[in-house]
Amino acid sequence: MSESFDVIIIGSGPGGYVCAIRAAQLGLKTACVEKRATLGGTCLNVGCIPSKAMLQSSENFEEVSHHFADHGIVVDSIKLDLARMQARKGEVVNANTKGVEFLFKKNKVTWLKGEGRILGAGKVAVDGTEYEAKSIIIATGSESVPLPGVEVDEKVIVTSTGGLELQSVPKHMVVIGGGVIGLELGSVWHRLGADVTVVEYLDHLVPGTDKEVGKAFERVLTKQGFKFKLKTKVTGATKTETGVKLTLEPAAGGETETLDADIVLVAIGRRAFYEGLGLQEAGIELDDRKRIKVDGHYATNVPGIYAIGDVIAGPMLAHKAEDEGVAIAEMLAGQAGHVNYNVIPGVVYTWPEVASVGATEETLKAEGREYSVGKFPFTANGRARAMAATDGFVKILADKKTDEVLGAHIIGPDAGTLIAEIATAMEFGASSEDIARTCHAHPTLSEAVKEAALAVEGRALHI
Ligand code: FAD
Ligand code: NAI
């Protein structure tokens, strides 16, 4: 007889592994299927964690190469040891994936190693062995969207996966797609010495970001040396002896031009991944954008089968997947799991960082909602000056009548950490005055958040 579980989760990314831990904590007999040799999914193996390791290392290199002298620290003969930097990234990834393995053991989650296939409600096969489960949760994540005419080989034409593995610094890297991956990985290689040109289809970077912040971001990156070709599309790529020749065309059509690169990074988005999972045979429906269709309780149209994370609608973010994992585990255990989709922060881990939560000015205008804006620049923040990190500002959007905080957008040092305060405030339904009247330690970057909240009603103090 096949082994039976309360819950089988397919995929061990942040959605799947967190769901498994929470389900086990709640007393459910839990298994997690993962075909990769290590746990943690895209995020820990080839996504969030390795990219942040390389961002940190390259930021250190940039600091020592260009900014230490301002502090009176003179370092002679700075040398890049890329092999060591890559090895360190591997160690960071290893520590994290092993950490998940430890947590599985601690919580008595069974790792079913191999490729999972759904045989119908309550039945999963893992590399041919059948298991039974009261509930099946699909958490198989996403993959990079291919660009027709630009064939990825993960050596010279790379996705983020190959882009994190380069063993030498490119002379000229062309990034196709001015989104989160393009700008983060573009920053890594630019700091290490590459010329970077970003080709973006739209007229602005990081679609969905508050436009004012997006424009400021473009200006800062241009000042750093990034080159942008906006409103432009890549129509083809030919490999040459030295790299790749790309053909570009204005997005609206028109005269073509060529651009030579030694490395091309394709980063035009990610799409839901469920190859080999047996969705069609199990009769599981997809939505209009080919993601798994779920209701408000993460249930697919097949009873007992649920889906979470990148494979369903919503922002493709690790923390969104994690929170959905917790919510579904709690629902299956008879509790009231819930995710507040209005308060999911997003962060671009460049320098400066760009962070946002909630509504943008554009979405509020589209809704016809009246709002007030409070803004405060880091040039007027003492700590930012001490850090020599004055690029950027905090922007808070609040309801014109009730003063409820509706959204916040930060470009600046440590924006990703600063946004957490505003997200917490929004969870509690705070007004801008609540943030403004909260005592913030001096001198900290968080005082810029307080000042932006004060600015909502025109009473910022330090500007
Ligand atoms: P995934 O993490 O994709 O995990 C799915 C897992 O399922 C994989 O391990 C896969 O092997 C496994 N799987 C698939 N099919 C099967 C099967 N049939 N049987 C067994 N196993 C299977 N998000 C952030 O919030 N912050 C960041 O800083 C960030 N940085 C990123 C950087 C990069 C370069 C990339 C590519 C992504 C980044 N993301 C970031 C996005 C983040 O990685 C995803 O949103 C997150 O990993 C989604 O989690 P998930 O659990 O839905 O799926
Ligand atoms: P993205 O959706 O962020 O950006 C893709 C960009 O490519 C967009 O600006 C889009 O307009 C552009 N584009 C699309 N087709 C194009 C074409 N043919 N030519 C030129 N430009 C084109 O996608 P990206 O950067 O690939 O990242 C995928 C996902 O991974 C994101 O949704 C993000 O949520 C997640 N991620 C999150 C990170 C974070 O939270 N810090 C870091 C990296 C990835």
PDB file of N, CA, C and O in Angstrom, residues 259-293:
ATOM      1  N   LEU A 259      23.761  46.102 -32.097  1.00  0.00           N
ATOM      2  CA  LEU A 259      24.479  46.378 -30.847  1.00  0.00           C
ATOM      3  C   LEU A 259      25.295  45.137 -30.514  1.00  0.00           C
ATOM      4  O   LEU A 259      24.752  44.026 -30.469  1.00  0.00           O
ATOM      5  N   ASP A 260      26.610  45.327 -30.291  1.00  0.00           N
ATOM      6  CA  ASP A 260      27.472  44.183 -29.958  1.00  0.00           C
ATOM      7  C   ASP A 260      27.604  44.037 -28.451  1.00  0.00           C
ATOM      8  O   ASP A 260      27.715  45.027 -27.732  1.00  0.00           O
ATOM      9  N   ALA A 261      27.605  42.800 -28.016  1.00  0.00           N
ATOM     10  CA  ALA A 261      27.758  42.544 -26.578  1.00  0.00           C
ATOM     11  C   ALA A 261      28.612  41.303 -26.418  1.00  0.00           C
ATOM     12  O   ALA A 261      28.619  40.438 -27.297  1.00  0.00           O
ATOM     13  N   ASP A 262      29.359  41.211 -25.305  1.00  0.00           N
ATOM     14  CA  ASP A 262      29.994  39.897 -25.084  1.00  0.00           C
ATOM     15  C   ASP A 262      29.105  39.013 -24.217  1.00  0.00           C
ATOM     16  O   ASP A 262      29.220  37.787 -24.273  1.00  0.00           O
ATOM     17  N   ILE A 263      28.204  39.616 -23.441  1.00  0.00           N
ATOM     18  CA  ILE A 263      27.203  38.825 -22.713  1.00  0.00           C
ATOM     19  C   ILE A 263      25.838  39.502 -22.866  1.00  0.00           C
ATOM     20  O   ILE A 263      25.726  40.726 -22.728  1.00  0.00           O
ATOM     21  N   VAL A 264      24.810  38.699 -23.139  1.00  0.00           N
ATOM     22  CA  VAL A 264      23.441  39.224 -23.201  1.00  0.00           C
ATOM     23  C   VAL A 264      22.635  38.561 -22.092  1.00  0.00           C
ATOM     24  O   VAL A 264      22.616  37.326 -21.976  1.00  0.00           O
ATOM     25  N   LEU A 265      21.996  39.387 -21.271  1.00  0.00           N
ATOM     26  CA  LEU A 265      21.136  38.860 -20.198  1.00  0.00           C
ATOM     27  C   LEU A 265      19.683  39.074 -20.611  1.00  0.00           C
ATOM     28  O   LEU A 265      19.257  40.205 -20.840  1.00  0.00           O
ATOM     29  N   VAL A 266      18.946  37.981 -20.733  1.00  0.00           N
ATOM     30  CA  VAL A 266      17.521  38.079 -21.079  1.00  0.00           C
ATOM     31  C   VAL A 266      16.726  38.091 -19.780  1.00  0.00           C
ATOM     32  O   VAL A 266      16.740  37.119 -19.023  1.00  0.00           O
ATOM     33  N   ALA A 267      16.056  39.214 -19.516  1.00  0.00           N
ATOM     34  CA  ALA A 267      15.298  39.349 -18.254  1.00  0.00           C
ATOM     35  C   ALA A 267      14.002  40.094 -18.541  1.00  0.00           C
ATOM     36  O   ALA A 267      13.791  41.218 -18.112  1.00  0.00           O
ATOM     37  N   ILE A 268      13.131  39.420 -19.315  1.00  0.00           N
ATOM     38  CA  ILE A 268      11.888  40.091 -19.733  1.00  0.00           C
ATOM     39  C   ILE A 268      10.680  39.564 -18.957  1.00  0.00           C
ATOM     40  O   ILE A 268       9.550  39.736 -19.373  1.00  0.00           O
ATOM     41  N   GLY A 269      10.931  38.935 -17.837  1.00  0.00           N
ATOM     42  CA  GLY A 269       9.834  38.463 -16.991  1.00  0.00           C
ATOM     43  C   GLY A 269       9.923  36.972 -16.735  1.00  0.00           C
ATOM     44  O   GLY A 269      10.788  36.284 -17.298  1.00  0.00           O
ATOM     45  N   ARG A 270       9.059  36.486 -15.858  1.00  0.00           N
ATOM     46  CA  ARG A 270       8.994  35.057 -15.555  1.00  0.00           C
ATOM     47  C   ARG A 270       7.563  34.582 -15.736  1.00  0.00           C
ATOM     48  O   ARG A 270       6.631  35.383 -15.710  1.00  0.00           O
ATOM     49  N   ARG A 271       7.412  33.270 -15.970  1.00  0.00           N
ATOM     50  CA  ARG A 271       6.070  32.724 -16.172  1.00  0.00           C
ATOM     51  C   ARG A 271       5.902  31.475 -15.314  1.00  0.00           C
ATOM     52  O   ARG A 271       6.894  30.806 -14.967  1.00  0.00           O
ATOM     53  N   ALA A 272       4.642  31.184 -15.010  1.00  0.00           N
ATOM     54  CA  ALA A 272       4.325  30.024 -14.171  1.00  0.00           C
ATOM     55  C   ALA A 272       4.927  28.754 -14.763  1.00  0.00           C
ATOM     56  O   ALA A 272       4.940  28.564 -15.981  1.00  0.00           O
ATOM     57  N   PHE A 273       5.432  27.884 -13.869  1.00  0.00           N
ATOM     58  CA  PHE A 273       6.046  26.626 -14.322  1.00  0.00           C
ATOM     59  C   PHE A 273       5.271  25.423 -13.778  1.00  0.00           C
ATOM     60  O   PHE A 273       5.079  25.314 -12.567  1.00  0.00           O
ATOM     61  N   TYR A 274       4.867  24.525 -14.686  1.00  0.00           N
ATOM     62  CA  TYR A 274       4.168  23.308 -14.226  1.00  0.00           C
ATOM     63  C   TYR A 274       4.385  22.158 -15.214  1.00  0.00           C
ATOM     64  O   TYR A 274       3.591  21.239 -15.288  1.00  0.00           O
ATOM     65  N   GLU A 275       5.498  22.238 -15.945  1.00  0.00           N
ATOM     66  CA  GLU A 275       5.789  21.198 -16.943  1.00  0.00           C
ATOM     67  C   GLU A 275       5.883  19.827 -16.272  1.00  0.00           C
ATOM     68  O   GLU A 275       6.504  19.692 -15.210  1.00  0.00           O
ATOM     69  N   GLY A 276       5.286  18.834 -16.860  1.00  0.00           N
ATOM     70  CA  GLY A 276       5.412  17.456 -16.370  1.00  0.00           C
ATOM     71  C   GLY A 276       4.593  17.164 -15.125  1.00  0.00           C
ATOM     72  O   GLY A 276       4.660  16.069 -14.561  1.00  0.00           O
ATOM     73  N   LEU A 277       3.769  18.129 -14.698  1.00  0.00           N
ATOM     74  CA  LEU A 277       3.030  17.970 -13.445  1.00  0.00           C
ATOM     75  C   LEU A 277       1.722  17.211 -13.650  1.00  0.00           C
ATOM     76  O   LEU A 277       1.115  16.733 -12.684  1.00  0.00           O
ATOM     77  N   GLY A 278       1.313  17.094 -14.907  1.00  0.00           N
ATOM     78  CA  GLY A 278       0.077  16.363 -15.200  1.00  0.00           C
ATOM     79  C   GLY A 278      -1.183  17.182 -14.973  1.00  0.00           C
ATOM     80  O   GLY A 278      -2.250  16.642 -14.661  1.00  0.00           O
ATOM     81  N   LEU A 279      -1.081  18.505 -15.139  1.00  0.00           N
ATOM     82  CA  LEU A 279      -2.239  19.378 -14.895  1.00  0.00           C
ATOM     83  C   LEU A 279      -3.403  19.048 -15.808  1.00  0.00           C
ATOM     84  O   LEU A 279      -4.556  18.972 -15.371  1.00  0.00           O
ATOM     85  N   GLN A 280      -3.071  18.857 -17.088  1.00  0.00           N
ATOM     86  CA  GLN A 280      -4.132  18.623 -18.071  1.00  0.00           C
ATOM     87  C   GLN A 280      -4.897  17.336 -17.752  1.00  0.00           C
ATOM     88  O   GLN A 280      -6.122  17.329 -17.700  1.00  0.00           O
ATOM     89  N   GLU A 281      -4.103  16.264 -17.479  1.00  0.00           N
ATOM     90  CA  GLU A 281      -4.721  14.969 -17.181  1.00  0.00           C
ATOM     91  C   GLU A 281      -5.572  15.056 -15.914  1.00  0.00           C
ATOM     92  O   GLU A 281      -6.626  14.438 -15.805  1.00  0.00           O
ATOM     93  N   ALA A 282      -5.106  15.853 -14.945  1.00  0.00           N
ATOM     94  CA  ALA A 282      -5.865  15.976 -13.697  1.00  0.00           C
ATOM     95  C   ALA A 282      -7.042  16.942 -13.851  1.00  0.00           C
ATOM     96  O   ALA A 282      -7.881  17.051 -12.963  1.00  0.00           O
ATOM     97  N   GLY A 283      -7.106  17.637 -14.995  1.00  0.00           N
ATOM     98  CA  GLY A 283      -8.230  18.544 -15.272  1.00  0.00           C
ATOM     99  C   GLY A 283      -8.137  19.864 -14.521  1.00  0.00           C
ATOM    100  O   GLY A 283      -9.152  20.517 -14.259  1.00  0.00           O
ATOM    101  N   ILE A 284      -6.898  20.297 -14.186  1.00  0.00           N
ATOM    102  CA  ILE A 284      -6.736  21.552 -13.444  1.00  0.00           C
ATOM    103  C   ILE A 284      -6.733  22.743 -14.417  1.00  0.00           C
ATOM    104  O   ILE A 284      -5.968  22.760 -15.391  1.00  0.00           O
ATOM    105  N   GLU A 285      -7.599  23.699 -14.117  1.00  0.00           N
ATOM    106  CA  GLU A 285      -7.764  24.834 -15.040  1.00  0.00           C
ATOM    107  C   GLU A 285      -6.689  25.906 -14.841  1.00  0.00           C
ATOM    108  O   GLU A 285      -6.229  26.144 -13.724  1.00  0.00           O
ATOM    109  N   LEU A 286      -6.376  26.599 -15.962  1.00  0.00           N
ATOM    110  CA  LEU A 286      -5.453  27.735 -15.929  1.00  0.00           C
ATOM    111  C   LEU A 286      -6.258  29.024 -16.095  1.00  0.00           C
ATOM    112  O   LEU A 286      -7.396  28.984 -16.570  1.00  0.00           O
ATOM    113  N   ASP A 287      -5.646  30.169 -15.717  1.00  0.00           N
ATOM    114  CA  ASP A 287      -6.334  31.447 -15.956  1.00  0.00           C
ATOM    115  C   ASP A 287      -5.934  31.996 -17.322  1.00  0.00           C
ATOM    116  O   ASP A 287      -5.221  31.339 -18.088  1.00  0.00           O
ATOM    117  N   ASP A 288      -6.362  33.238 -17.614  1.00  0.00           N
ATOM    118  CA  ASP A 288      -6.112  33.812 -18.940  1.00  0.00           C
ATOM    119  C   ASP A 288      -4.634  34.045 -19.205  1.00  0.00           C
ATOM    120  O   ASP A 288      -4.217  34.218 -20.345  1.00  0.00           O
ATOM    121  N   ARG A 289      -3.805  34.056 -18.159  1.00  0.00           N
ATOM    122  CA  ARG A 289      -2.363  34.248 -18.371  1.00  0.00           C
ATOM    123  C   ARG A 289      -1.578  32.975 -18.081  1.00  0.00           C
ATOM    124  O   ARG A 289      -0.408  33.012 -17.728  1.00  0.00           O
ATOM    125  N   LYS A 290      -2.288  31.857 -18.250  1.00  0.00           N
ATOM    126  CA  LYS A 290      -1.676  30.518 -18.148  1.00  0.00           C
ATOM    127  C   LYS A 290      -1.043  30.243 -16.786  1.00  0.00           C
ATOM    128  O   LYS A 290      -0.052  29.515 -16.667  1.00  0.00           O
ATOM    129  N   ARG A 291      -1.605  30.872 -15.734  1.00  0.00           N
ATOM    130  CA  ARG A 291      -1.206  30.534 -14.365  1.00  0.00           C
ATOM    131  C   ARG A 291      -2.285  29.612 -13.815  1.00  0.00           C
ATOM    132  O   ARG A 291      -3.404  29.579 -14.340  1.00  0.00           O
ATOM    133  N   ILE A 292      -1.966  28.871 -12.756  1.00  0.00           N
ATOM    134  CA  ILE A 292      -2.992  27.978 -12.203  1.00  0.00           C
ATOM    135  C   ILE A 292      -4.088  28.827 -11.563  1.00  0.00           C
ATOM    136  O   ILE A 292      -3.807  29.752 -10.794  1.00  0.00           O
ATOM    137  N   LYS A 293      -5.329  28.515 -11.921  1.00  0.00           N
ATOM    138  CA  LYS A 293      -6.470  29.304 -11.447  1.00  0.00           C
ATOM    139  C   LYS A 293      -6.883  28.810 -10.064  1.00  0.00           C
ATOM    140  O   LYS A 293      -7.117  27.613  -9.880  1.00  0.00           O
TER     141      LYS A 293
END
